[in-house]
Amino acid sequence: MKSISKRIFAALVCAAVLVVSTPITAYADSTLDHLNDQYSELEKQQQALKDKLNQTKTEKEKQEAIRNNLNNQITTTQKQITLLDNKINYLQNDIADKEERINELSAEVLEQQDLFMKRIRSIYKTSVGTSMLGMVFGVDSLGSYLSYGKYLSRISEHDSALLQTLSDNITELRDLQQQMQAEKEDLADTKVTAESKKASLTSQKTEVESTLQDIKKMEQEYLADQATIQKEMKQIQADIDAIYAANSGNGSQVDYSTTGFIYPVNGYTYISSYYGWRFNNTDYHTGVDFPAPANTPIRASASGTVIYVRTGAGYGRAWGYGNYLIVDHGGGFSTLYAHCTSVAVSVGDTVTKGQTIAYVGTTGWSTGYHLHFEIRRNGAHTNPLNYL
Ligand SMILES: [Zn+2]
């Protein structure tokens, strides 16, 4: 079936208004108008979705920029934390080194003290021995004693100086150690600050990620809506095409004014809506409505060939006729059966008068179970009651 573009279709409607005598006029009726309106409405919805998608894209880019910025900040903060860790480790090692050196020096102090005591003891023994000898033998004892006394004093001075130096070194190391400890504590504080900053940035990032997920989900929904609308637009276009195609009759000469059509729902002849203007002349009803329970069989009003079947319509879906079919009867006549629950025949099937072809439903623009039935002559809808 050839597709008629919206533009060409609009042109056709215009032509129909101008050239009243062509059969096309018949389709500038409520059905076509409705289909046309639906198409325009869907086009509007498509545009609105396009706008929403653009807004979504802008918002997505904005959030992505924020996220990238947060990522950079997190990286910088992490670098800072690593650097602080290195410095803290370095100081820790240095403090340990100093401790080791202090221990070494302390050991040396003890050793020196020990040596000093040994020397004192040795000098004492020697001097006492000498004086004893001096006292016993009276030999030069005083001179020797003085000489030992000076020696003892010098030894003592030397050892004191050595011990003092060692002690000074230890004090100096302890001071350095304390400074390092203080510096280390400062760095640890800075690290705590940096880590809390990083945690805050990470939580911000989590929020942005979640916003981005929402936006992406919304985007997916819009895209899905767009696809659905595109599908519906295509269906409406196909409906419009079908109406045109269905009305190019095969030209066989059957006089239905004598052979007649039968009521399409056996046992249900009550009409809830007649052919013609209705609703205070706001809607032109292109057929008649026969209310009947769900799934009541619909029969072919006359023998003919199925030339169009549309199924797959849901309830309250955009396209007006819902599931419907058109049977061509020759002689320029065709019948249309709309809002069906299901259709029992296929395009090309030959049907005989009275044969079940579909079942009553309420698909498409319908507020209750009924058959919308049309009889068209040379494509133009007519009052079915003229033929039933
Ligand atoms: Zn109707």
mmCIF file of C-alpha atoms and ligand atoms in Angstrom:
data_model
loop_
_atom_site.group_PDB
_atom_site.id
_atom_site.type_symbol
_atom_site.label_atom_id
_atom_site.label_comp_id
_atom_site.label_asym_id
_atom_site.label_seq_id
_atom_site.Cartn_x
_atom_site.Cartn_y
_atom_site.Cartn_z
ATOM 1 C CA MET A 1 0.000 0.000 0.000
ATOM 2 C CA LYS A 2 1.501 3.276 -1.032
ATOM 3 C CA SER A 3 2.102 5.763 1.700
ATOM 4 C CA ILE A 4 0.573 9.193 1.391
ATOM 5 C CA SER A 5 2.643 11.856 3.046
ATOM 6 C CA LYS A 6 0.987 14.305 5.400
ATOM 7 C CA ARG A 7 1.628 17.097 2.948
ATOM 8 C CA ILE A 8 0.049 15.288 0.035
ATOM 9 C CA PHE A 9 -2.848 14.307 2.252
ATOM 10 C CA ALA A 10 -3.429 17.915 3.265
ATOM 11 C CA ALA A 11 -3.345 18.841 -0.411
ATOM 12 C CA LEU A 12 -5.924 16.157 -1.119
ATOM 13 C CA VAL A 13 -8.234 17.485 1.568
ATOM 14 C CA CYS A 14 -7.882 20.975 0.104
ATOM 15 C CA ALA A 15 -8.589 19.596 -3.358
ATOM 16 C CA ALA A 16 -11.628 17.851 -1.961
ATOM 17 C CA VAL A 17 -12.986 21.107 -0.660
ATOM 18 C CA LEU A 18 -12.425 22.805 -4.016
ATOM 19 C CA VAL A 19 -13.519 20.004 -6.355
ATOM 20 C CA VAL A 20 -16.747 18.928 -4.756
ATOM 21 C CA SER A 21 -17.704 16.462 -7.475
ATOM 22 C CA THR A 22 -14.743 14.056 -7.042
ATOM 23 C CA PRO A 23 -15.271 10.985 -4.835
ATOM 24 C CA ILE A 24 -12.411 12.274 -2.665
ATOM 25 C CA THR A 25 -14.916 14.734 -1.179
ATOM 26 C CA ALA A 26 -16.451 11.839 0.659
ATOM 27 C CA TYR A 27 -13.311 11.385 2.745
ATOM 28 C CA ALA A 28 -13.124 14.925 3.960
ATOM 29 C CA ASP A 29 -15.604 13.624 6.473
ATOM 30 C CA SER A 30 -15.436 13.133 10.193
ATOM 31 C CA THR A 31 -13.392 9.951 9.983
ATOM 32 C CA LEU A 32 -10.690 11.503 7.889
ATOM 33 C CA ASP A 33 -10.900 14.697 9.887
ATOM 34 C CA HIS A 34 -10.453 12.709 13.052
ATOM 35 C CA LEU A 35 -7.544 10.788 11.655
ATOM 36 C CA ASN A 36 -6.040 14.024 10.449
ATOM 37 C CA ASP A 37 -6.562 15.634 13.874
ATOM 38 C CA GLN A 38 -5.026 12.624 15.562
ATOM 39 C CA TYR A 39 -2.059 12.841 13.258
ATOM 40 C CA SER A 40 -1.596 16.542 14.054
ATOM 41 C CA GLU A 41 -1.972 15.850 17.770
ATOM 42 C CA LEU A 42 0.686 13.142 17.574
ATOM 43 C CA GLU A 43 2.944 15.499 15.643
ATOM 44 C CA LYS A 44 2.545 18.026 18.460
ATOM 45 C CA GLN A 45 3.344 15.339 21.008
ATOM 46 C CA GLN A 46 6.408 14.370 18.982
ATOM 47 C CA GLN A 47 7.594 17.989 19.006
ATOM 48 C CA ALA A 48 6.979 18.238 22.769
ATOM 49 C CA LEU A 49 8.998 15.054 23.277
ATOM 50 C CA LYS A 50 11.772 16.423 21.088
ATOM 51 C CA ASP A 51 11.871 19.556 23.284
ATOM 52 C CA LYS A 52 11.899 17.407 26.414
ATOM 53 C CA LEU A 53 14.704 15.294 24.989
ATOM 54 C CA ASN A 54 16.714 18.436 24.232
ATOM 55 C CA GLN A 55 16.142 19.701 27.785
ATOM 56 C CA THR A 56 17.163 16.285 29.078
ATOM 57 C CA LYS A 57 20.316 16.410 26.985
ATOM 58 C CA THR A 58 21.202 19.870 28.337
ATOM 59 C CA GLU A 59 20.560 18.771 31.924
ATOM 60 C CA LYS A 60 22.580 15.605 31.348
ATOM 61 C CA GLU A 61 25.530 17.608 30.026
ATOM 62 C CA LYS A 62 25.281 19.986 33.001
ATOM 63 C CA GLN A 63 25.283 17.118 35.502
ATOM 64 C CA GLU A 64 28.117 15.400 33.662
ATOM 65 C CA ALA A 65 30.184 18.600 33.877
ATOM 66 C CA ILE A 66 29.504 18.770 37.633
ATOM 67 C CA ARG A 67 30.466 15.129 37.984
ATOM 68 C CA ASN A 68 33.715 15.641 36.018
ATOM 69 C CA ASN A 69 34.557 18.635 38.192
ATOM 70 C CA LEU A 70 33.909 16.563 41.324
ATOM 71 C CA ASN A 71 36.066 13.771 39.909
ATOM 72 C CA ASN A 72 38.933 16.236 39.392
ATOM 73 C CA GLN A 73 38.550 17.559 42.922
ATOM 74 C CA ILE A 74 38.472 14.023 44.305
ATOM 75 C CA THR A 75 41.649 13.155 42.386
ATOM 76 C CA THR A 76 43.398 16.305 43.667
ATOM 77 C CA THR A 77 42.317 15.617 47.243
ATOM 78 C CA GLN A 78 43.453 12.005 46.962
ATOM 79 C CA LYS A 79 46.857 13.192 45.722
ATOM 80 C CA GLN A 80 47.038 15.525 48.714
ATOM 81 C CA ILE A 81 46.176 12.642 51.057
ATOM 82 C CA THR A 82 48.836 10.417 49.486
ATOM 83 C CA LEU A 83 51.420 13.197 49.799
ATOM 84 C CA LEU A 84 50.474 13.697 53.454
ATOM 85 C CA ASP A 85 50.752 9.962 54.037
ATOM 86 C CA ASN A 86 54.235 9.975 52.524
ATOM 87 C CA LYS A 87 55.302 12.921 54.678
ATOM 88 C CA ILE A 88 53.836 11.314 57.796
ATOM 89 C CA ASN A 89 55.635 8.035 57.022
ATOM 90 C CA TYR A 90 58.870 9.913 56.365
ATOM 91 C CA LEU A 91 58.581 11.731 59.700
ATOM 92 C CA GLN A 92 57.671 8.494 61.445
ATOM 93 C CA ASN A 93 60.816 6.861 60.060
ATOM 94 C CA ASP A 94 62.892 9.884 60.996
ATOM 95 C CA ILE A 95 61.488 9.852 64.545
ATOM 96 C CA ALA A 96 62.348 6.136 64.778
ATOM 97 C CA ASP A 97 65.875 6.833 63.467
ATOM 98 C CA LYS A 98 66.320 9.556 66.086
ATOM 99 C CA GLU A 99 65.073 7.182 68.766
ATOM 100 C CA GLU A 100 67.647 4.621 67.684
ATOM 101 C CA ARG A 101 70.391 7.255 67.780
ATOM 102 C CA ILE A 102 69.239 8.383 71.251
ATOM 103 C CA ASN A 103 69.394 4.778 72.425
ATOM 104 C CA GLU A 104 72.890 4.449 70.993
ATOM 105 C CA LEU A 105 74.039 7.651 72.705
ATOM 106 C CA SER A 106 72.387 6.587 75.963
ATOM 107 C CA ALA A 107 74.272 3.308 75.789
ATOM 108 C CA GLU A 108 77.470 5.258 75.141
ATOM 109 C CA VAL A 109 76.776 7.443 78.175
ATOM 110 C CA LEU A 110 76.402 4.357 80.325
ATOM 111 C CA GLU A 111 79.559 2.885 78.844
ATOM 112 C CA GLN A 112 81.502 6.105 79.432
ATOM 113 C CA GLN A 113 80.203 6.297 82.984
ATOM 114 C CA ASP A 114 81.236 2.727 83.504
ATOM 115 C CA LEU A 115 84.729 3.364 82.072
ATOM 116 C CA PHE A 116 85.049 6.494 84.201
ATOM 117 C CA MET A 117 84.235 4.553 87.336
ATOM 118 C CA LYS A 118 86.711 1.830 86.393
ATOM 119 C CA ARG A 119 89.440 4.400 85.841
ATOM 120 C CA ILE A 120 88.672 6.144 89.156
ATOM 121 C CA ARG A 121 88.815 2.828 90.903
ATOM 122 C CA SER A 122 92.096 1.936 89.228
ATOM 123 C CA ILE A 123 93.651 5.362 90.061
ATOM 124 C CA TYR A 124 92.417 5.126 93.599
ATOM 125 C CA LYS A 125 93.996 1.708 94.009
ATOM 126 C CA THR A 126 97.286 2.888 92.478
ATOM 127 C CA SER A 127 97.429 6.114 94.530
ATOM 128 C CA VAL A 128 96.497 4.349 97.729
ATOM 129 C CA GLY A 129 99.126 1.660 97.001
ATOM 130 C CA THR A 130 101.776 4.322 96.323
ATOM 131 C CA SER A 131 101.025 6.324 99.405
ATOM 132 C CA MET A 132 101.081 3.143 101.388
ATOM 133 C CA LEU A 133 104.498 2.398 99.972
ATOM 134 C CA GLY A 134 105.545 6.024 100.620
ATOM 135 C CA MET A 135 104.344 5.800 104.087
ATOM 136 C CA VAL A 136 106.015 2.469 104.590
ATOM 137 C CA PHE A 137 109.298 3.240 102.761
ATOM 138 C CA GLY A 138 109.161 7.115 102.875
ATOM 139 C CA VAL A 139 110.220 7.361 99.269
ATOM 140 C CA ASP A 140 109.070 10.506 97.342
ATOM 141 C CA SER A 141 105.560 9.761 98.359
ATOM 142 C CA LEU A 142 104.164 13.275 98.394
ATOM 143 C CA GLY A 143 105.401 14.184 94.871
ATOM 144 C CA SER A 144 103.949 11.019 93.453
ATOM 145 C CA TYR A 145 100.682 11.576 95.220
ATOM 146 C CA LEU A 146 100.322 15.103 93.799
ATOM 147 C CA SER A 147 101.168 13.897 90.326
ATOM 148 C CA TYR A 148 98.401 11.225 90.543
ATOM 149 C CA GLY A 149 96.042 13.816 91.913
ATOM 150 C CA LYS A 150 96.536 16.039 88.849
ATOM 151 C CA TYR A 151 96.138 13.031 86.557
ATOM 152 C CA LEU A 152 92.940 12.051 88.296
ATOM 153 C CA SER A 153 91.574 15.560 87.925
ATOM 154 C CA ARG A 154 92.428 15.672 84.209
ATOM 155 C CA ILE A 155 90.828 12.307 83.592
ATOM 156 C CA SER A 156 87.767 13.529 85.427
ATOM 157 C CA GLU A 157 87.543 16.706 83.382
ATOM 158 C CA HIS A 158 87.893 14.778 80.130
ATOM 159 C CA ASP A 159 85.174 12.323 81.103
ATOM 160 C CA SER A 160 82.833 15.065 82.297
ATOM 161 C CA ALA A 161 83.234 16.925 79.003
ATOM 162 C CA LEU A 162 82.578 13.727 77.070
ATOM 163 C CA LEU A 163 79.493 12.961 79.112
ATOM 164 C CA GLN A 164 78.288 16.524 78.744
ATOM 165 C CA THR A 165 78.625 16.339 74.961
ATOM 166 C CA LEU A 166 76.747 13.077 74.870
ATOM 167 C CA SER A 167 74.032 14.474 77.074
ATOM 168 C CA ASP A 168 73.774 17.594 74.880
ATOM 169 C CA ASN A 169 73.467 15.399 71.802
ATOM 170 C CA ILE A 170 70.695 13.424 73.411
ATOM 171 C CA THR A 171 68.842 16.619 74.394
ATOM 172 C CA GLU A 172 69.211 17.954 70.868
ATOM 173 C CA LEU A 173 67.868 14.715 69.407
ATOM 174 C CA ARG A 174 64.948 14.735 71.840
ATOM 175 C CA ASP A 175 64.122 18.314 70.809
ATOM 176 C CA LEU A 176 64.220 17.357 67.121
ATOM 177 C CA GLN A 177 62.079 14.351 67.839
ATOM 178 C CA GLN A 178 59.489 16.533 69.568
ATOM 179 C CA GLN A 179 59.413 18.979 66.667
ATOM 180 C CA MET A 180 58.918 16.102 64.269
ATOM 181 C CA GLN A 181 56.174 14.667 66.431
ATOM 182 C CA ALA A 182 54.400 18.037 66.447
ATOM 183 C CA GLU A 183 54.812 18.338 62.676
ATOM 184 C CA LYS A 184 53.500 14.807 62.260
ATOM 185 C CA GLU A 185 50.424 15.645 64.342
ATOM 186 C CA ASP A 186 49.777 18.753 62.217
ATOM 187 C CA LEU A 187 50.003 16.659 59.069
ATOM 188 C CA ALA A 188 47.657 14.064 60.555
ATOM 189 C CA ASP A 189 45.142 16.854 61.278
ATOM 190 C CA THR A 190 45.468 18.125 57.696
ATOM 191 C CA LYS A 191 44.964 14.580 56.484
ATOM 192 C CA VAL A 192 41.747 14.233 58.533
ATOM 193 C CA THR A 193 40.478 17.472 56.933
ATOM 194 C CA ALA A 194 41.430 16.240 53.450
ATOM 195 C CA GLU A 195 39.748 12.904 54.048
ATOM 196 C CA SER A 196 36.535 14.527 55.219
ATOM 197 C CA LYS A 197 36.647 16.785 52.135
ATOM 198 C CA LYS A 198 37.101 13.728 49.946
ATOM 199 C CA ALA A 199 34.172 11.976 51.665
ATOM 200 C CA SER A 200 31.968 15.030 51.091
ATOM 201 C CA LEU A 201 33.002 15.217 47.414
ATOM 202 C CA THR A 202 32.342 11.500 46.991
ATOM 203 C CA SER A 203 28.873 11.824 48.488
ATOM 204 C CA GLN A 204 28.162 14.777 46.174
ATOM 205 C CA LYS A 205 29.346 12.658 43.280
ATOM 206 C CA THR A 206 27.029 9.807 44.325
ATOM 207 C CA GLU A 207 24.130 12.268 44.298
ATOM 208 C CA VAL A 208 25.059 13.561 40.844
ATOM 209 C CA GLU A 209 25.410 9.982 39.585
ATOM 210 C CA SER A 210 21.934 9.184 40.856
ATOM 211 C CA THR A 211 20.539 12.339 39.205
ATOM 212 C CA LEU A 212 22.253 11.291 35.986
ATOM 213 C CA GLN A 213 20.697 7.842 36.240
ATOM 214 C CA ASP A 214 17.256 9.445 36.661
ATOM 215 C CA ILE A 215 17.855 11.679 33.653
ATOM 216 C CA LYS A 216 18.996 8.729 31.552
ATOM 217 C CA LYS A 217 15.933 6.753 32.610
ATOM 218 C CA MET A 218 13.714 9.704 31.679
ATOM 219 C CA GLU A 219 15.513 9.956 28.346
ATOM 220 C CA GLN A 220 14.840 6.259 27.691
ATOM 221 C CA GLU A 221 11.166 6.771 28.517
ATOM 222 C CA TYR A 222 10.931 9.752 26.160
ATOM 223 C CA LEU A 223 12.611 7.753 23.423
ATOM 224 C CA ALA A 224 10.200 4.868 24.003
ATOM 225 C CA ASP A 225 7.242 7.302 23.897
ATOM 226 C CA GLN A 226 8.631 8.751 20.716
ATOM 227 C CA ALA A 227 8.851 5.285 19.160
ATOM 228 C CA THR A 228 5.262 4.518 20.220
ATOM 229 C CA ILE A 229 3.989 7.772 18.782
ATOM 230 C CA GLN A 230 5.919 7.186 15.565
ATOM 231 C CA LYS A 231 4.284 3.768 15.317
ATOM 232 C CA GLU A 232 0.831 5.284 15.903
ATOM 233 C CA MET A 233 1.486 7.968 13.316
ATOM 234 C CA LYS A 234 2.429 5.279 10.842
ATOM 235 C CA GLN A 235 -0.766 3.378 11.675
ATOM 236 C CA ILE A 236 -2.901 6.449 11.204
ATOM 237 C CA GLN A 237 -1.182 7.092 7.908
ATOM 238 C CA ALA A 238 -1.926 3.507 6.940
ATOM 239 C CA ASP A 239 -5.579 3.995 7.967
ATOM 240 C CA ILE A 240 -5.777 7.096 5.818
ATOM 241 C CA ASP A 241 -4.152 5.217 2.938
ATOM 242 C CA ALA A 242 -6.521 2.301 3.434
ATOM 243 C CA ILE A 243 -9.574 4.500 3.257
ATOM 244 C CA TYR A 244 -8.391 5.864 -0.050
ATOM 245 C CA ALA A 245 -7.400 2.455 -1.377
ATOM 246 C CA ALA A 246 -10.614 0.799 -0.225
ATOM 247 C CA ASN A 247 -12.625 3.188 -2.264
ATOM 248 C CA SER A 248 -11.119 2.435 -5.634
ATOM 249 C CA GLY A 249 -13.778 -0.194 -6.447
ATOM 250 C CA ASN A 250 -13.268 -2.842 -9.118
ATOM 251 C CA GLY A 251 -16.121 -1.540 -11.218
ATOM 252 C CA SER A 252 -18.120 -4.750 -11.541
ATOM 253 C CA GLN A 253 -21.792 -4.089 -12.108
ATOM 254 C CA VAL A 254 -23.787 -5.474 -9.209
ATOM 255 C CA ASP A 255 -27.041 -3.772 -8.416
ATOM 256 C CA TYR A 256 -27.147 -3.814 -4.639
ATOM 257 C CA SER A 257 -30.195 -1.660 -4.606
ATOM 258 C CA THR A 258 -32.017 -4.849 -5.662
ATOM 259 C CA THR A 259 -29.846 -7.594 -4.121
ATOM 260 C CA GLY A 260 -29.568 -5.728 -0.803
ATOM 261 C CA PHE A 261 -27.377 -5.966 2.276
ATOM 262 C CA ILE A 262 -28.237 -7.788 5.493
ATOM 263 C CA TYR A 263 -27.891 -6.507 9.044
ATOM 264 C CA PRO A 264 -24.288 -7.240 10.052
ATOM 265 C CA VAL A 265 -24.991 -8.467 13.618
ATOM 266 C CA ASN A 266 -27.568 -11.205 13.612
ATOM 267 C CA GLY A 267 -30.292 -10.429 16.166
ATOM 268 C CA TYR A 268 -29.047 -6.919 16.887
ATOM 269 C CA THR A 269 -30.826 -4.332 14.770
ATOM 270 C CA TYR A 270 -31.190 -1.594 17.372
ATOM 271 C CA ILE A 271 -29.245 1.489 16.292
ATOM 272 C CA SER A 272 -27.704 3.623 19.008
ATOM 273 C CA SER A 273 -26.261 6.199 16.623
ATOM 274 C CA TYR A 274 -27.564 6.979 13.148
ATOM 275 C CA TYR A 275 -25.810 8.086 10.009
ATOM 276 C CA GLY A 276 -25.285 11.832 9.603
ATOM 277 C CA TRP A 277 -24.597 14.826 11.772
ATOM 278 C CA ARG A 278 -24.658 14.253 15.505
ATOM 279 C CA PHE A 279 -23.585 15.964 18.722
ATOM 280 C CA ASN A 280 -25.087 19.329 17.689
ATOM 281 C CA ASN A 281 -23.560 19.120 14.243
ATOM 282 C CA THR A 282 -20.031 18.777 15.576
ATOM 283 C CA ASP A 283 -19.459 15.284 14.246
ATOM 284 C CA TYR A 284 -20.583 13.650 11.039
ATOM 285 C CA HIS A 285 -21.302 9.995 11.718
ATOM 286 C CA THR A 286 -20.162 8.019 8.700
ATOM 287 C CA GLY A 287 -22.090 4.858 9.560
ATOM 288 C CA VAL A 288 -24.531 3.336 12.014
ATOM 289 C CA ASP A 289 -23.806 1.819 15.413
ATOM 290 C CA PHE A 290 -25.243 -1.539 16.500
ATOM 291 C CA PRO A 291 -24.735 -2.216 20.220
ATOM 292 C CA ALA A 292 -24.156 -5.914 20.959
ATOM 293 C CA PRO A 293 -22.406 -7.953 23.667
ATOM 294 C CA ALA A 294 -18.666 -8.510 23.463
ATOM 295 C CA ASN A 295 -17.584 -11.121 20.920
ATOM 296 C CA THR A 296 -20.984 -11.401 19.192
ATOM 297 C CA PRO A 297 -20.208 -12.620 15.657
ATOM 298 C CA ILE A 298 -20.243 -9.978 12.904
ATOM 299 C CA ARG A 299 -21.305 -11.266 9.517
ATOM 300 C CA ALA A 300 -20.605 -10.105 5.988
ATOM 301 C CA SER A 301 -23.468 -7.838 4.950
ATOM 302 C CA ALA A 302 -23.043 -9.042 1.359
ATOM 303 C CA SER A 303 -20.712 -11.350 -0.560
ATOM 304 C CA GLY A 304 -17.388 -9.907 -1.602
ATOM 305 C CA THR A 305 -13.637 -9.792 -1.111
ATOM 306 C CA VAL A 306 -11.806 -8.651 2.021
ATOM 307 C CA ILE A 307 -9.653 -5.751 0.852
ATOM 308 C CA TYR A 308 -8.433 -4.371 4.146
ATOM 309 C CA VAL A 309 -7.867 -5.680 7.678
ATOM 310 C CA ARG A 310 -6.427 -3.684 10.536
ATOM 311 C CA THR A 311 -5.777 -5.501 13.820
ATOM 312 C CA GLY A 312 -3.534 -4.879 16.806
ATOM 313 C CA ALA A 313 -5.507 -1.925 18.140
ATOM 314 C CA GLY A 314 -5.840 -1.735 21.902
ATOM 315 C CA TYR A 315 -8.737 -0.304 23.840
ATOM 316 C CA GLY A 316 -8.961 3.474 23.776
ATOM 317 C CA ARG A 317 -6.009 3.601 21.400
ATOM 318 C CA ALA A 318 -5.320 6.577 19.234
ATOM 319 C CA TRP A 319 -6.762 5.304 15.980
ATOM 320 C CA GLY A 320 -10.453 5.735 15.724
ATOM 321 C CA TYR A 321 -11.705 2.533 14.091
ATOM 322 C CA GLY A 322 -9.789 0.178 16.362
ATOM 323 C CA ASN A 323 -9.637 -3.283 14.754
ATOM 324 C CA TYR A 324 -11.593 -3.125 11.517
ATOM 325 C CA LEU A 325 -11.973 -4.546 8.072
ATOM 326 C CA ILE A 326 -13.347 -3.511 4.685
ATOM 327 C CA VAL A 327 -15.111 -5.855 2.279
ATOM 328 C CA ASP A 328 -15.407 -4.881 -1.362
ATOM 329 C CA HIS A 329 -18.605 -6.096 -2.992
ATOM 330 C CA GLY A 330 -18.098 -4.899 -6.544
ATOM 331 C CA GLY A 331 -20.280 -2.379 -8.293
ATOM 332 C CA GLY A 332 -18.510 0.378 -6.366
ATOM 333 C CA PHE A 333 -19.830 -0.871 -3.017
ATOM 334 C CA SER A 334 -17.814 -1.669 0.069
ATOM 335 C CA THR A 335 -18.695 -2.210 3.740
ATOM 336 C CA LEU A 336 -16.623 -1.326 6.782
ATOM 337 C CA TYR A 337 -16.842 -3.028 10.210
ATOM 338 C CA ALA A 338 -15.140 -1.216 13.088
ATOM 339 C CA HIS A 339 -14.208 -1.503 16.835
ATOM 340 C CA CYS A 340 -13.969 -5.309 16.555
ATOM 341 C CA THR A 341 -12.426 -7.443 19.297
ATOM 342 C CA SER A 342 -10.897 -9.564 16.553
ATOM 343 C CA VAL A 343 -11.158 -10.154 12.823
ATOM 344 C CA ALA A 344 -11.767 -13.680 11.497
ATOM 345 C CA VAL A 345 -10.715 -13.191 7.860
ATOM 346 C CA SER A 346 -7.677 -11.978 5.936
ATOM 347 C CA VAL A 347 -7.084 -9.628 3.048
ATOM 348 C CA GLY A 348 -7.891 -11.399 -0.234
ATOM 349 C CA ASP A 349 -10.413 -13.798 1.318
ATOM 350 C CA THR A 350 -13.687 -14.241 -0.526
ATOM 351 C CA VAL A 351 -16.629 -14.031 1.838
ATOM 352 C CA THR A 352 -20.243 -14.942 1.354
ATOM 353 C CA LYS A 353 -23.211 -13.018 2.640
ATOM 354 C CA GLY A 354 -23.818 -13.979 6.303
ATOM 355 C CA GLN A 355 -20.347 -15.468 6.883
ATOM 356 C CA THR A 356 -18.744 -14.577 10.240
ATOM 357 C CA ILE A 357 -15.930 -12.156 9.532
ATOM 358 C CA ALA A 358 -15.240 -10.542 12.946
ATOM 359 C CA TYR A 359 -16.436 -10.194 16.547
ATOM 360 C CA VAL A 360 -18.000 -7.227 18.322
ATOM 361 C CA GLY A 361 -15.598 -5.234 20.463
ATOM 362 C CA THR A 362 -14.852 -1.744 21.721
ATOM 363 C CA THR A 363 -11.374 -1.100 20.338
ATOM 364 C CA GLY A 364 -10.339 2.346 19.126
ATOM 365 C CA TRP A 365 -12.529 5.369 19.812
ATOM 366 C CA SER A 366 -15.390 3.554 21.396
ATOM 367 C CA THR A 367 -17.211 3.885 24.677
ATOM 368 C CA GLY A 368 -18.945 0.513 24.697
ATOM 369 C CA TYR A 369 -19.358 -2.767 22.818
ATOM 370 C CA HIS A 370 -20.883 -2.053 19.426
ATOM 371 C CA LEU A 371 -20.327 -2.461 15.714
ATOM 372 C CA HIS A 372 -19.750 0.681 13.700
ATOM 373 C CA PHE A 373 -20.962 -0.261 10.246
ATOM 374 C CA GLU A 374 -20.501 1.705 7.003
ATOM 375 C CA ILE A 375 -21.630 1.176 3.460
ATOM 376 C CA ARG A 376 -19.602 3.082 0.924
ATOM 377 C CA ARG A 377 -20.480 3.681 -2.683
ATOM 378 C CA ASN A 378 -17.625 4.616 -4.950
ATOM 379 C CA GLY A 379 -15.761 5.371 -1.780
ATOM 380 C CA ALA A 380 -18.329 7.781 -0.420
ATOM 381 C CA HIS A 381 -20.036 6.822 2.800
ATOM 382 C CA THR A 382 -23.777 6.538 2.463
ATOM 383 C CA ASN A 383 -26.620 5.925 4.827
ATOM 384 C CA PRO A 384 -26.540 2.127 5.350
ATOM 385 C CA LEU A 385 -30.244 2.129 6.110
ATOM 386 C CA ASN A 386 -30.888 2.878 2.415
ATOM 387 C CA TYR A 387 -29.576 -0.596 1.598
ATOM 388 C CA LEU A 388 -30.427 -2.780 4.582
HETATM 389 ZN ZN ZN B 1 -20.073 4.678 14.762
#
